[in-house]
mmCIF file of C-alpha atoms in Angstrom:
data_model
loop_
_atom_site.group_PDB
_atom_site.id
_atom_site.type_symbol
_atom_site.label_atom_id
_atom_site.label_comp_id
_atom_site.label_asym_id
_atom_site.label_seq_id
_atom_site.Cartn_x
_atom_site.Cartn_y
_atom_site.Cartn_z
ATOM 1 C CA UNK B 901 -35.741 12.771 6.954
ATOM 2 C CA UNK B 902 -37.528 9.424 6.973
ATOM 3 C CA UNK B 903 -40.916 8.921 6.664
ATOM 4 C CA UNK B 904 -42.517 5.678 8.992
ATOM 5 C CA UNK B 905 -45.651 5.070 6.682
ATOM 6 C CA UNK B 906 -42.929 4.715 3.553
ATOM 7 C CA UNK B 907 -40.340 2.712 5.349
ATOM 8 C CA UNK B 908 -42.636 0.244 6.880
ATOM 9 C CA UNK B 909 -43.722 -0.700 2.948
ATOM 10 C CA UNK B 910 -39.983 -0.827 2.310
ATOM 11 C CA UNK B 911 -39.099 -3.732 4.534
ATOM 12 C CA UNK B 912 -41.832 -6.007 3.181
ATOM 13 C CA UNK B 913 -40.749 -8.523 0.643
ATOM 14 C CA UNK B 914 -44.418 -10.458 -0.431
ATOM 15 C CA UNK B 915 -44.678 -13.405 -2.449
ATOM 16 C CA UNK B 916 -46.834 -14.357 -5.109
ATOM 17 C CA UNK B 917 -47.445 -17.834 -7.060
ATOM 18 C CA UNK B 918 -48.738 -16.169 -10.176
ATOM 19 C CA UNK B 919 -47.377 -13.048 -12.795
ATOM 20 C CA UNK B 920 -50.205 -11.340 -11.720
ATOM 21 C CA UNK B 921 -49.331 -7.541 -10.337
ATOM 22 C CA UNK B 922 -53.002 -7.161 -8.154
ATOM 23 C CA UNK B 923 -54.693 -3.316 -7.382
ATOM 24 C CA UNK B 924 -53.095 -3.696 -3.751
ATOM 25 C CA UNK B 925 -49.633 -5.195 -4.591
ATOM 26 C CA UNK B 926 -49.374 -2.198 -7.191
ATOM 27 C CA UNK B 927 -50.255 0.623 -4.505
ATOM 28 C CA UNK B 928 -48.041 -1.306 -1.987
ATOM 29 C CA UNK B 929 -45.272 -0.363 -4.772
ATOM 30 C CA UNK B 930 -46.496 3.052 -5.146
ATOM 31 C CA UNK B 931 -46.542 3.796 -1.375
ATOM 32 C CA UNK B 932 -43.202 2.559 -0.962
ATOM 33 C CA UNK B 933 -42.228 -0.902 -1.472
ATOM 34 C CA UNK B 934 -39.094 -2.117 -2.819
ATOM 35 C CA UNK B 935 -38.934 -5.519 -2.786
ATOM 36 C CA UNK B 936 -41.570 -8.229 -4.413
ATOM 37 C CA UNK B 937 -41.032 -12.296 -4.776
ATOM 38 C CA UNK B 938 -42.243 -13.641 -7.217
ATOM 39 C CA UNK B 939 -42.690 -17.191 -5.598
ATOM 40 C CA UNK B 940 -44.151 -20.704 -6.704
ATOM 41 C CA UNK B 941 -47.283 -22.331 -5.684
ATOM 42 C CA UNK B 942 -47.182 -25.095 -2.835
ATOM 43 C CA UNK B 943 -47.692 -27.971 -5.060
ATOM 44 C CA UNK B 944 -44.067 -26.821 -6.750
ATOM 45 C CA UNK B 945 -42.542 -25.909 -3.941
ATOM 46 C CA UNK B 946 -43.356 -29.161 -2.122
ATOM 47 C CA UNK B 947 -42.299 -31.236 -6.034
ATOM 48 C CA UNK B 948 -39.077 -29.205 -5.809
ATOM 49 C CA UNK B 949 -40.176 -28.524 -9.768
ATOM 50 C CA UNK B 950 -42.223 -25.950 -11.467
ATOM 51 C CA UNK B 951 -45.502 -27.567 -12.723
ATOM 52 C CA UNK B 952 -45.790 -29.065 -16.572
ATOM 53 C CA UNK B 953 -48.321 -26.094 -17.519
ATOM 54 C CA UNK B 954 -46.106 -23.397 -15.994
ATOM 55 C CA UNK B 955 -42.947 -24.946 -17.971
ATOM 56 C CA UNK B 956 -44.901 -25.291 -21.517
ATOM 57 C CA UNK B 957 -46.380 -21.816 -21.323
ATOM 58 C CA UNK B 958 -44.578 -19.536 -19.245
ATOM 59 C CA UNK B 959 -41.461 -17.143 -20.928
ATOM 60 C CA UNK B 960 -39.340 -15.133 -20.504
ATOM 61 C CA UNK B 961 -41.203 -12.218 -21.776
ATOM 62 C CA UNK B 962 -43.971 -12.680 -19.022
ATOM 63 C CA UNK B 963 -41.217 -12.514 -16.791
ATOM 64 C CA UNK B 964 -40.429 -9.587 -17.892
ATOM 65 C CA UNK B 965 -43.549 -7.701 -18.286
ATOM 66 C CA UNK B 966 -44.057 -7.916 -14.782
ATOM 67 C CA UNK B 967 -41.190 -7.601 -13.395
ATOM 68 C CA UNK B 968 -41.601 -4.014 -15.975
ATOM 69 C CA UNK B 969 -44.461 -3.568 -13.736
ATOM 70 C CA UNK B 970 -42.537 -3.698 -10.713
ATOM 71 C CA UNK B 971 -39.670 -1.325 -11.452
ATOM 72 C CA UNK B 972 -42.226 1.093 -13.416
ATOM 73 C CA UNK B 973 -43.373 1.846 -10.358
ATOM 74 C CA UNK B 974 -41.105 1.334 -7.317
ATOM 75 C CA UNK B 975 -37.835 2.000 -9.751
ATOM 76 C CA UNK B 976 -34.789 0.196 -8.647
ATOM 77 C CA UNK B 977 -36.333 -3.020 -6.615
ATOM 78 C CA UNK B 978 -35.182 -6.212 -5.058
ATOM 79 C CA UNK B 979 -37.294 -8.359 -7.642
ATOM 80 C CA UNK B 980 -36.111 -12.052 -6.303
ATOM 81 C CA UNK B 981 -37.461 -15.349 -6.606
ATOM 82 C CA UNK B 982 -36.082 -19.045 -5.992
ATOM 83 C CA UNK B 983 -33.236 -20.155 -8.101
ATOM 84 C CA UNK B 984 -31.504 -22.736 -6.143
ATOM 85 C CA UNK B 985 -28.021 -24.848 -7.144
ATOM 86 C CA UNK B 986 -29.562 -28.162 -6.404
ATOM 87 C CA UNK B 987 -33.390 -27.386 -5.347
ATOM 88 C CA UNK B 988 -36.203 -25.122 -6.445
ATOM 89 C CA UNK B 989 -35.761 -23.392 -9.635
ATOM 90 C CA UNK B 990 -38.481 -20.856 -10.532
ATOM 91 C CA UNK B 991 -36.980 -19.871 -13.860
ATOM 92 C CA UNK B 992 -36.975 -23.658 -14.717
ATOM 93 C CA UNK B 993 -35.502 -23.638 -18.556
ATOM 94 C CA UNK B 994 -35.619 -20.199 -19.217
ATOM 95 C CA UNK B 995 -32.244 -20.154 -18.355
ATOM 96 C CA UNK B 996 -29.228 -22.903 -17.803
ATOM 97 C CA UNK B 997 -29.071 -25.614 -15.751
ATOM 98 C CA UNK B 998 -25.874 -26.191 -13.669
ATOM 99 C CA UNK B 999 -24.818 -29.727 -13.701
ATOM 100 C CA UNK B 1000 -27.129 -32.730 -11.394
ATOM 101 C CA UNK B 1001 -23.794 -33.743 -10.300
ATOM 102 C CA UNK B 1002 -22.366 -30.725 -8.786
ATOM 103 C CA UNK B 1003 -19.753 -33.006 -6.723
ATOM 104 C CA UNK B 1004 -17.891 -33.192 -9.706
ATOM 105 C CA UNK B 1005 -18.280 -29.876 -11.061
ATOM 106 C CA UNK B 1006 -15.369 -27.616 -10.057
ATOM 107 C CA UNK B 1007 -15.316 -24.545 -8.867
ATOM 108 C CA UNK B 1008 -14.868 -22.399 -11.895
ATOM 109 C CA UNK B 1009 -17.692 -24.633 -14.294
ATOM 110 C CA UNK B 1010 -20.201 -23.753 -11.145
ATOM 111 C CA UNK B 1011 -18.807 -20.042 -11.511
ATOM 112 C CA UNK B 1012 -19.362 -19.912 -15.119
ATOM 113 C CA UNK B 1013 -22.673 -21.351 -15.267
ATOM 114 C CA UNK B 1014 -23.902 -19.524 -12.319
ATOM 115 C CA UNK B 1015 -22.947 -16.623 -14.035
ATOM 116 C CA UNK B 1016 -24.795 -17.464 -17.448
ATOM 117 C CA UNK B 1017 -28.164 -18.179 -15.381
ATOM 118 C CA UNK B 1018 -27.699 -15.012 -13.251
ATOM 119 C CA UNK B 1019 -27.232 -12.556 -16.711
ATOM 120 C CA UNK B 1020 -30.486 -14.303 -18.294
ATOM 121 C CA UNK B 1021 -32.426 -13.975 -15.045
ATOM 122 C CA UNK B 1022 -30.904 -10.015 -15.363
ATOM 123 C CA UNK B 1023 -32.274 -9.495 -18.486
ATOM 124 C CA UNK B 1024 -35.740 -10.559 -17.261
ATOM 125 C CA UNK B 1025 -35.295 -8.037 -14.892
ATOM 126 C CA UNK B 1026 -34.642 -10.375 -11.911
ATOM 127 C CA UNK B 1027 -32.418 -8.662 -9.332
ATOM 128 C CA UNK B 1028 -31.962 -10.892 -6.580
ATOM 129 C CA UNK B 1029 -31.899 -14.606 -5.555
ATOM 130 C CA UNK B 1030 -32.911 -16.586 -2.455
ATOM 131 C CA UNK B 1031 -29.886 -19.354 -3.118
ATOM 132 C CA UNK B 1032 -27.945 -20.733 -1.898
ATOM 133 C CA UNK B 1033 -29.380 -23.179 0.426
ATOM 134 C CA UNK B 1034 -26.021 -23.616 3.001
ATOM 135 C CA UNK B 1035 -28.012 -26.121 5.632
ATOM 136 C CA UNK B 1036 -25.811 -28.866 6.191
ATOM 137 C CA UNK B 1037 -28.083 -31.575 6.720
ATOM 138 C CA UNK B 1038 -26.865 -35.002 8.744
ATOM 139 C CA UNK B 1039 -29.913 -35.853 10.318
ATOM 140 C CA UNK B 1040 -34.047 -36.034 9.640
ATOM 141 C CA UNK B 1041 -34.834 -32.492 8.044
ATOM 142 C CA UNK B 1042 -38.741 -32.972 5.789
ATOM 143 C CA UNK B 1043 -38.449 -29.632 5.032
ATOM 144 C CA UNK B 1044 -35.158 -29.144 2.900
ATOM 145 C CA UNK B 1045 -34.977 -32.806 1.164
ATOM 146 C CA UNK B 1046 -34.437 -32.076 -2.561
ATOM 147 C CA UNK B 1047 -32.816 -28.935 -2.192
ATOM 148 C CA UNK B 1048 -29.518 -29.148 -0.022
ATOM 149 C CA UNK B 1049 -25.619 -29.430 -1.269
ATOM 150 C CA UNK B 1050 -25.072 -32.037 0.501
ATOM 151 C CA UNK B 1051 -23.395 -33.212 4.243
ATOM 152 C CA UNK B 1052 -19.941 -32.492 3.658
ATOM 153 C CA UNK B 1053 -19.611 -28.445 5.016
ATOM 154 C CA UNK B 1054 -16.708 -28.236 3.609
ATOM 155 C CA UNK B 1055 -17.994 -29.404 -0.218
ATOM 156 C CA UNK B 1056 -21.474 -27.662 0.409
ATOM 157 C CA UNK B 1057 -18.776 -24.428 0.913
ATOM 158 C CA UNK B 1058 -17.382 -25.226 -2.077
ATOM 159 C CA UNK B 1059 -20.476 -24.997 -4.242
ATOM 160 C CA UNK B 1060 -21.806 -22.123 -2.377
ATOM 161 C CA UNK B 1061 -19.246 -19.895 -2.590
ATOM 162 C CA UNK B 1062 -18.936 -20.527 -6.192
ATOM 163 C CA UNK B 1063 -22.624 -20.206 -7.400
ATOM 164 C CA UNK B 1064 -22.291 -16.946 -5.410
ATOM 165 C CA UNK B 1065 -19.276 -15.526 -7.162
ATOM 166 C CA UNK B 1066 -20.803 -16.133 -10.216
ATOM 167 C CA UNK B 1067 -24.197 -14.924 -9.582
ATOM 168 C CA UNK B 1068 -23.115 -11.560 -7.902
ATOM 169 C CA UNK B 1069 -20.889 -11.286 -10.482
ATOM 170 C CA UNK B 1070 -23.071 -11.124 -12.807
ATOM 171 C CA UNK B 1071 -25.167 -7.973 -11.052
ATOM 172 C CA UNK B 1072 -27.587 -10.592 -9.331
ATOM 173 C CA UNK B 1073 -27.439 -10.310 -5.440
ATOM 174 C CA UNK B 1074 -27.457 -13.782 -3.696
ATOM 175 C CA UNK B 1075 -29.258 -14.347 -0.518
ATOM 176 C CA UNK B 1076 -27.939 -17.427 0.980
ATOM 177 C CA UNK B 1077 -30.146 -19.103 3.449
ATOM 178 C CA UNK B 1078 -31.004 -20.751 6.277
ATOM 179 C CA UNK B 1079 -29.010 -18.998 9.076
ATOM 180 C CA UNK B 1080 -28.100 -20.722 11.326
ATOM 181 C CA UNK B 1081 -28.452 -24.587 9.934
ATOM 182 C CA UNK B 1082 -31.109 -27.258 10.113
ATOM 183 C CA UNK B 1083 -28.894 -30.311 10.468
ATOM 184 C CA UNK B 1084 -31.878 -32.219 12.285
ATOM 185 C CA UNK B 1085 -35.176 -30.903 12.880
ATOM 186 C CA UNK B 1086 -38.365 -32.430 13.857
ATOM 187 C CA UNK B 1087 -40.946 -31.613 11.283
ATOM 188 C CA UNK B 1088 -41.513 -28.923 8.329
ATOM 189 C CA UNK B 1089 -41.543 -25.506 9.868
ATOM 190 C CA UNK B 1090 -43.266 -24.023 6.515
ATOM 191 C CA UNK B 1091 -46.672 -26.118 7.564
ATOM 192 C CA UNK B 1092 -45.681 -27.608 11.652
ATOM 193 C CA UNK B 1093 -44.354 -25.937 14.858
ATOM 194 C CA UNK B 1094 -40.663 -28.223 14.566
ATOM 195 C CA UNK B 1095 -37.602 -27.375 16.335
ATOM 196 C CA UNK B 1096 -33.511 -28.466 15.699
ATOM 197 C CA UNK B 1097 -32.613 -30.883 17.763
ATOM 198 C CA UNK B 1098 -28.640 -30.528 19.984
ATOM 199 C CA UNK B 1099 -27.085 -27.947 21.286
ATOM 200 C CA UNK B 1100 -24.940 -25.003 20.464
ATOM 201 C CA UNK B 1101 -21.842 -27.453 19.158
ATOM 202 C CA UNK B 1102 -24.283 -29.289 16.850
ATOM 203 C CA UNK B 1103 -24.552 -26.082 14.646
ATOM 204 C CA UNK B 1104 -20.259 -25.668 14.673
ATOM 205 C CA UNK B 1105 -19.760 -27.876 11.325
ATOM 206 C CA UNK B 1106 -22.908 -25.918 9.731
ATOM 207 C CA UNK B 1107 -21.064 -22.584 10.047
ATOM 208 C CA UNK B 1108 -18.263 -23.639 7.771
ATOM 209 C CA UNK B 1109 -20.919 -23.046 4.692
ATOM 210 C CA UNK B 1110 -22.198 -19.873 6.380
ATOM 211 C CA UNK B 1111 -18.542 -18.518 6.885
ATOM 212 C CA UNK B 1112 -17.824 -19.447 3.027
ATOM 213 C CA UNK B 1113 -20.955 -17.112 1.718
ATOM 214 C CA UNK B 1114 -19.476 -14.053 4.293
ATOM 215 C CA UNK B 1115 -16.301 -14.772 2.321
ATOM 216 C CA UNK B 1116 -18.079 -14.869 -1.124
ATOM 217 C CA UNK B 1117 -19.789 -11.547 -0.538
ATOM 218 C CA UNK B 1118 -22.983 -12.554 -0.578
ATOM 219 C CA UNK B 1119 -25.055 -9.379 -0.043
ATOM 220 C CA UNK B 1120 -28.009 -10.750 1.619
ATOM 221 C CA UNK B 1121 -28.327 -13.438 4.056
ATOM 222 C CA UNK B 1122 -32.473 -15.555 5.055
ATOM 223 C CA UNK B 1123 -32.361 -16.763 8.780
ATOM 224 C CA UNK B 1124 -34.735 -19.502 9.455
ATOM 225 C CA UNK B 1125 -38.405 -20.155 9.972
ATOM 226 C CA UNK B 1126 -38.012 -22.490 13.261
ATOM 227 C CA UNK B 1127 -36.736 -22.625 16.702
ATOM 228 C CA UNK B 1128 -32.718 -23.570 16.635
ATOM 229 C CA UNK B 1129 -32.288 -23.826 20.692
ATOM 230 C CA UNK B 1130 -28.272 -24.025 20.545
ATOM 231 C CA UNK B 1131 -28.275 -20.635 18.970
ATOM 232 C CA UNK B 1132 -32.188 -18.979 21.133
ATOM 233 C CA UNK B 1133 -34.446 -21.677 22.756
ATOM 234 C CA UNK B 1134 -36.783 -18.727 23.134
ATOM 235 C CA UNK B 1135 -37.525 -17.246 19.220
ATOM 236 C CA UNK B 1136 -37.399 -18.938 15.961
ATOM 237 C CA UNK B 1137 -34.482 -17.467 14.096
ATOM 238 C CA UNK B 1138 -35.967 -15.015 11.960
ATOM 239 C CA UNK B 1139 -37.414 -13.360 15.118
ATOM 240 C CA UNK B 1140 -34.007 -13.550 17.289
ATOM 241 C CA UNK B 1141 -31.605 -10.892 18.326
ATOM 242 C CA UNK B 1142 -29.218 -13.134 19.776
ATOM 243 C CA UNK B 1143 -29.235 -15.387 16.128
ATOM 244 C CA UNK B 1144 -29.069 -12.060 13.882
ATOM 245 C CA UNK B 1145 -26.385 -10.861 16.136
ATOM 246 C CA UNK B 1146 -24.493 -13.728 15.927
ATOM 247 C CA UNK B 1147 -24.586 -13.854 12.229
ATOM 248 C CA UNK B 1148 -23.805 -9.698 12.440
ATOM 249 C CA UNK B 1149 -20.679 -11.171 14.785
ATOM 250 C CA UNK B 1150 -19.499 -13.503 11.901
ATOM 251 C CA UNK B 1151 -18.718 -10.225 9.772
ATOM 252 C CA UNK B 1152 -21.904 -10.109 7.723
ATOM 253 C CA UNK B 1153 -22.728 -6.380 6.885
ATOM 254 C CA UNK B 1154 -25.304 -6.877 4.278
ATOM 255 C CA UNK B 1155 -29.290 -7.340 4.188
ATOM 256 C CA UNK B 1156 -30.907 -9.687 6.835
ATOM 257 C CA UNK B 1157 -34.060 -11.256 5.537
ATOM 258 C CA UNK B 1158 -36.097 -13.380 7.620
ATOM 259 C CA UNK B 1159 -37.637 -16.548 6.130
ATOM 260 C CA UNK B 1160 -41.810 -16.745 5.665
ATOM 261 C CA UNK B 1161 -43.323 -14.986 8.413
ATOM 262 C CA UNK B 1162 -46.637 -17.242 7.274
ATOM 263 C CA UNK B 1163 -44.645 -20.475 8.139
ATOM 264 C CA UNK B 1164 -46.343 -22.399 11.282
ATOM 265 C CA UNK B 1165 -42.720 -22.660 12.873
ATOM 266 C CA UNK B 1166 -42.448 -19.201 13.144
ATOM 267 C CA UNK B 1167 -45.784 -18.130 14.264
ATOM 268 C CA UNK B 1168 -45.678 -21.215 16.800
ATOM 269 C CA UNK B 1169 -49.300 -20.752 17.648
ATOM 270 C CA UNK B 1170 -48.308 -17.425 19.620
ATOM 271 C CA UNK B 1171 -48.374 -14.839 17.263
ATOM 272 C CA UNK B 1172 -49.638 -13.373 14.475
ATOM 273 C CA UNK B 1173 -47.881 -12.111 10.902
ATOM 274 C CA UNK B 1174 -47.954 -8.496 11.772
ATOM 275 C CA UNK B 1175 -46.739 -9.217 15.191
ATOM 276 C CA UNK B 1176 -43.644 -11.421 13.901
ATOM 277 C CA UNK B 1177 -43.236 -8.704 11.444
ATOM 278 C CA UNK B 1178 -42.639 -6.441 14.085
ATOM 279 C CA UNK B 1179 -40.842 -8.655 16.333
ATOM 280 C CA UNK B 1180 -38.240 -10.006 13.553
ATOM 281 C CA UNK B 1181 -37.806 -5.852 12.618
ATOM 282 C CA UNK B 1182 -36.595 -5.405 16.931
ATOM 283 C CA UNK B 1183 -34.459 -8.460 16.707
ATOM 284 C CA UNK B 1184 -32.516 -7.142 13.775
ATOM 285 C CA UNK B 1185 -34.211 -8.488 10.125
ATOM 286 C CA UNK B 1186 -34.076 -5.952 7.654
ATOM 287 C CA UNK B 1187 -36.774 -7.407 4.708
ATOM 288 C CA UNK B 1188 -39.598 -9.435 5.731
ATOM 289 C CA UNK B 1189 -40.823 -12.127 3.686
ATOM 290 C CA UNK B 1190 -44.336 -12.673 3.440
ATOM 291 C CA UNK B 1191 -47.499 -13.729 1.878
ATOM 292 C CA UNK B 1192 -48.692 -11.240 -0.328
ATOM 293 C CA UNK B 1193 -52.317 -12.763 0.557
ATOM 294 C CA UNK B 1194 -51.814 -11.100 3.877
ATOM 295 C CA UNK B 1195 -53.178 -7.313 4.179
ATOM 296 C CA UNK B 1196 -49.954 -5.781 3.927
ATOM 297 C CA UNK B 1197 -51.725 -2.138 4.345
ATOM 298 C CA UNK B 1198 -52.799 -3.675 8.306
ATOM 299 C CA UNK B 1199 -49.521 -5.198 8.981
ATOM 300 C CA UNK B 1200 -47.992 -1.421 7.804
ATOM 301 C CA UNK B 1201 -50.845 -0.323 10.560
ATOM 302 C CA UNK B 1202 -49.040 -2.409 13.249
ATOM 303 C CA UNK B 1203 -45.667 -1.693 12.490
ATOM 304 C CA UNK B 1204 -46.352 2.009 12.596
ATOM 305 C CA UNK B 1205 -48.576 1.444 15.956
ATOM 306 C CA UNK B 1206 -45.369 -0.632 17.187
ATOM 307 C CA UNK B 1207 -43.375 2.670 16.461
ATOM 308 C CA UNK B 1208 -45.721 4.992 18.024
ATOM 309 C CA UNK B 1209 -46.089 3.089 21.135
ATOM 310 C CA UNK B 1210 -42.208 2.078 21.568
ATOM 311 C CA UNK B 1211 -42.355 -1.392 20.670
ATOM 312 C CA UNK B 1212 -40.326 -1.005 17.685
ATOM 313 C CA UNK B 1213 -37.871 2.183 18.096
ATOM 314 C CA UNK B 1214 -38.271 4.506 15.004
ATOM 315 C CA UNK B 1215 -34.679 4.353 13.964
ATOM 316 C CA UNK B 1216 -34.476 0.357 13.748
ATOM 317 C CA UNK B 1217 -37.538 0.883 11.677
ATOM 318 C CA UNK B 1218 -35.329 3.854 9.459
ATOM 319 C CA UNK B 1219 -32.163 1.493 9.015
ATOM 320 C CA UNK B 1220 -34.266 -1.619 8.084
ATOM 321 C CA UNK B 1221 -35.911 0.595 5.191
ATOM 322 C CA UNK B 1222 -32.593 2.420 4.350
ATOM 323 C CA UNK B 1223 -30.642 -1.022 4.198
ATOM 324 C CA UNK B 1224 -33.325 -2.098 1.555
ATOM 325 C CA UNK B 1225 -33.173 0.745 -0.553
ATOM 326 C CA UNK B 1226 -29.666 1.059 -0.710
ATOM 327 C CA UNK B 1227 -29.483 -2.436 -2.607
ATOM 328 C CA UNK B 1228 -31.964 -2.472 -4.457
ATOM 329 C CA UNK B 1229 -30.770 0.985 -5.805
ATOM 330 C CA UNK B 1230 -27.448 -0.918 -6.200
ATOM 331 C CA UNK B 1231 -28.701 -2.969 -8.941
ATOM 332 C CA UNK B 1232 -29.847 -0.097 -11.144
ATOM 333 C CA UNK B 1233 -28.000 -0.496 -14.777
#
């Protein structure tokens, strides 16, 4: 039997920039969350580099006590944060660094290493990661410089697939991101309404990357935060049935998660959190990342008023929560 008020904690992933479990994050576990990110602050994310003070001070043991928190209380959870092949790397050298060159780093060394850094980040009790970035890049993109594989698909298929083997491999799930490909886009959709540029073909040679995770069984896949008109000129990605079905057409049977609900190029001006929330859970996103500055207990408000008032069926609601659950009970040990 499933219970709304639960499942509507359950699809919430928020983010924090801190190790710092607050009063309401720790009820939002209790009541029923699964999922918790523990993010970076803008200033890193935007340096592509965790700051000097966070590198001399932070270990792995505060890692851990937290993350202790976390599964003390929710039990088996998706406990993710940024560890990206070429880009952002939240566990910065608590755990190995693949090579700067990954060009001419073959397949297996990327495996190997990928598996090394995914078995530390396990024993901090890290369960998932938002990597790889797939977005094959040929164009202007603000947003993504400093953390792409480069503008060969085939190559940036190459690396992907092989930092995911290793990583699920090593009991880590990988959530490869950003479905469908910003090749050229117009601003930073994290801080500026910006849309890709082209038309339906434009994304073809970005899909080659996207195919390669499928193949790689990556378990989790991030649409993006901004409006891709070749795949919906109506709804940024994370907010568009016709861009999760596509990517459900493609063979992927594992978790959607939609990219920053907070990010400017997904609220466009028209909406607010809890209302993308609700609209990303109708077009098909399973875990909603978010801002845990927002008031999650409102947005679980809406979501259940979108329920009781049709907006959102009930069962979508159900699946979304059960799909969450289901992996993050997969990575119990």
């Amino acid at each position: 039997m499933t219970n709304p008020k639960s499942d509507a904690y359950a699809v919430l992933l928020p983010a924090i920039d801190d190790l710092v479990l607050t009063d309401p994050l720790a009820g939002f576990l209790d009541e029923g969350g699964r999922a918790f990110l523990i993010g970076e602050t803008r200033d890193e994310y935007v340096g592509r580099a965790m700051s000097k003070a966070r590198r001399a001070t932070e270990t792995a043991d505060d890692i851990r006590n937290l993350t202790q928190q976390i599964h003390g209380r929710a039990g088996p959870a998706l406990v993710a944060l940024d560890q990206e092949p070429a880009g952002i790397c939240r566990l910065h050298g608590l755990v190995a660094a693949l090579p700067d060159d990954l060009s001419a780093a073959s397949s297996g060394e990327i495996e190997r290493i990928s598996f090394d850094i995914a078995t530390a980040a396990r024993g901090m009790g890290v369960t998932m990661f938002l990597s790889p970035v797939l977005d094959v890049v040929t164009g202007r993109n603000p947003w993504l410089s400093g953390r792409t594989l480069g503008t060969d698909p085939d190559e940036v298929a190459r690396v992907a697939a092989a930092f995911i083997r290793g990583v699920e491999s090593a009991g880590i799930i990988s959530c490869a991101k950003h479905f469908p490909g910003h090749h050229d886009i117009d601003g930073d959709p994290a801080i500026e309404v910006a849309t890709v540029s082209g038309g339906a073909g434009d994304l073809v040679p970005g899909m080659i990357p996207m195919r390669a995770a499928i193949n790689a069984e990556a378990r989790a896949i991030m649409t993006g935060p901004a409006l891709v008109p070749g795949m919906d000129p109506v709804m940024p990605s994370s907010l568009s049935a016709p861009t999760i079905g596509r990517l459900r057409e493609m063979g992927f049977t594992g978790l959607v998660v939609s990219d920053d609900l907070d990010a400017i190029g997904t609220l466009r001006g028209e909406r607010n959190v809890a209302g993308a929330a609700i609209a990303a859970l109708a077009a098909g996103s399973d875990l909603l990342l978010l801002s845990a500055a927002n008031d999650l207990e409102e947005i679980r408000t809406r979501i259940l008023a979108a329920v009781s008032d049709g907006t959102l069926p009930e069962a979508r609601l159900a699946d979304a929560a059960a799909r969450v659950r289901a992996l993050a009970d997969s990575t119990e040990v």
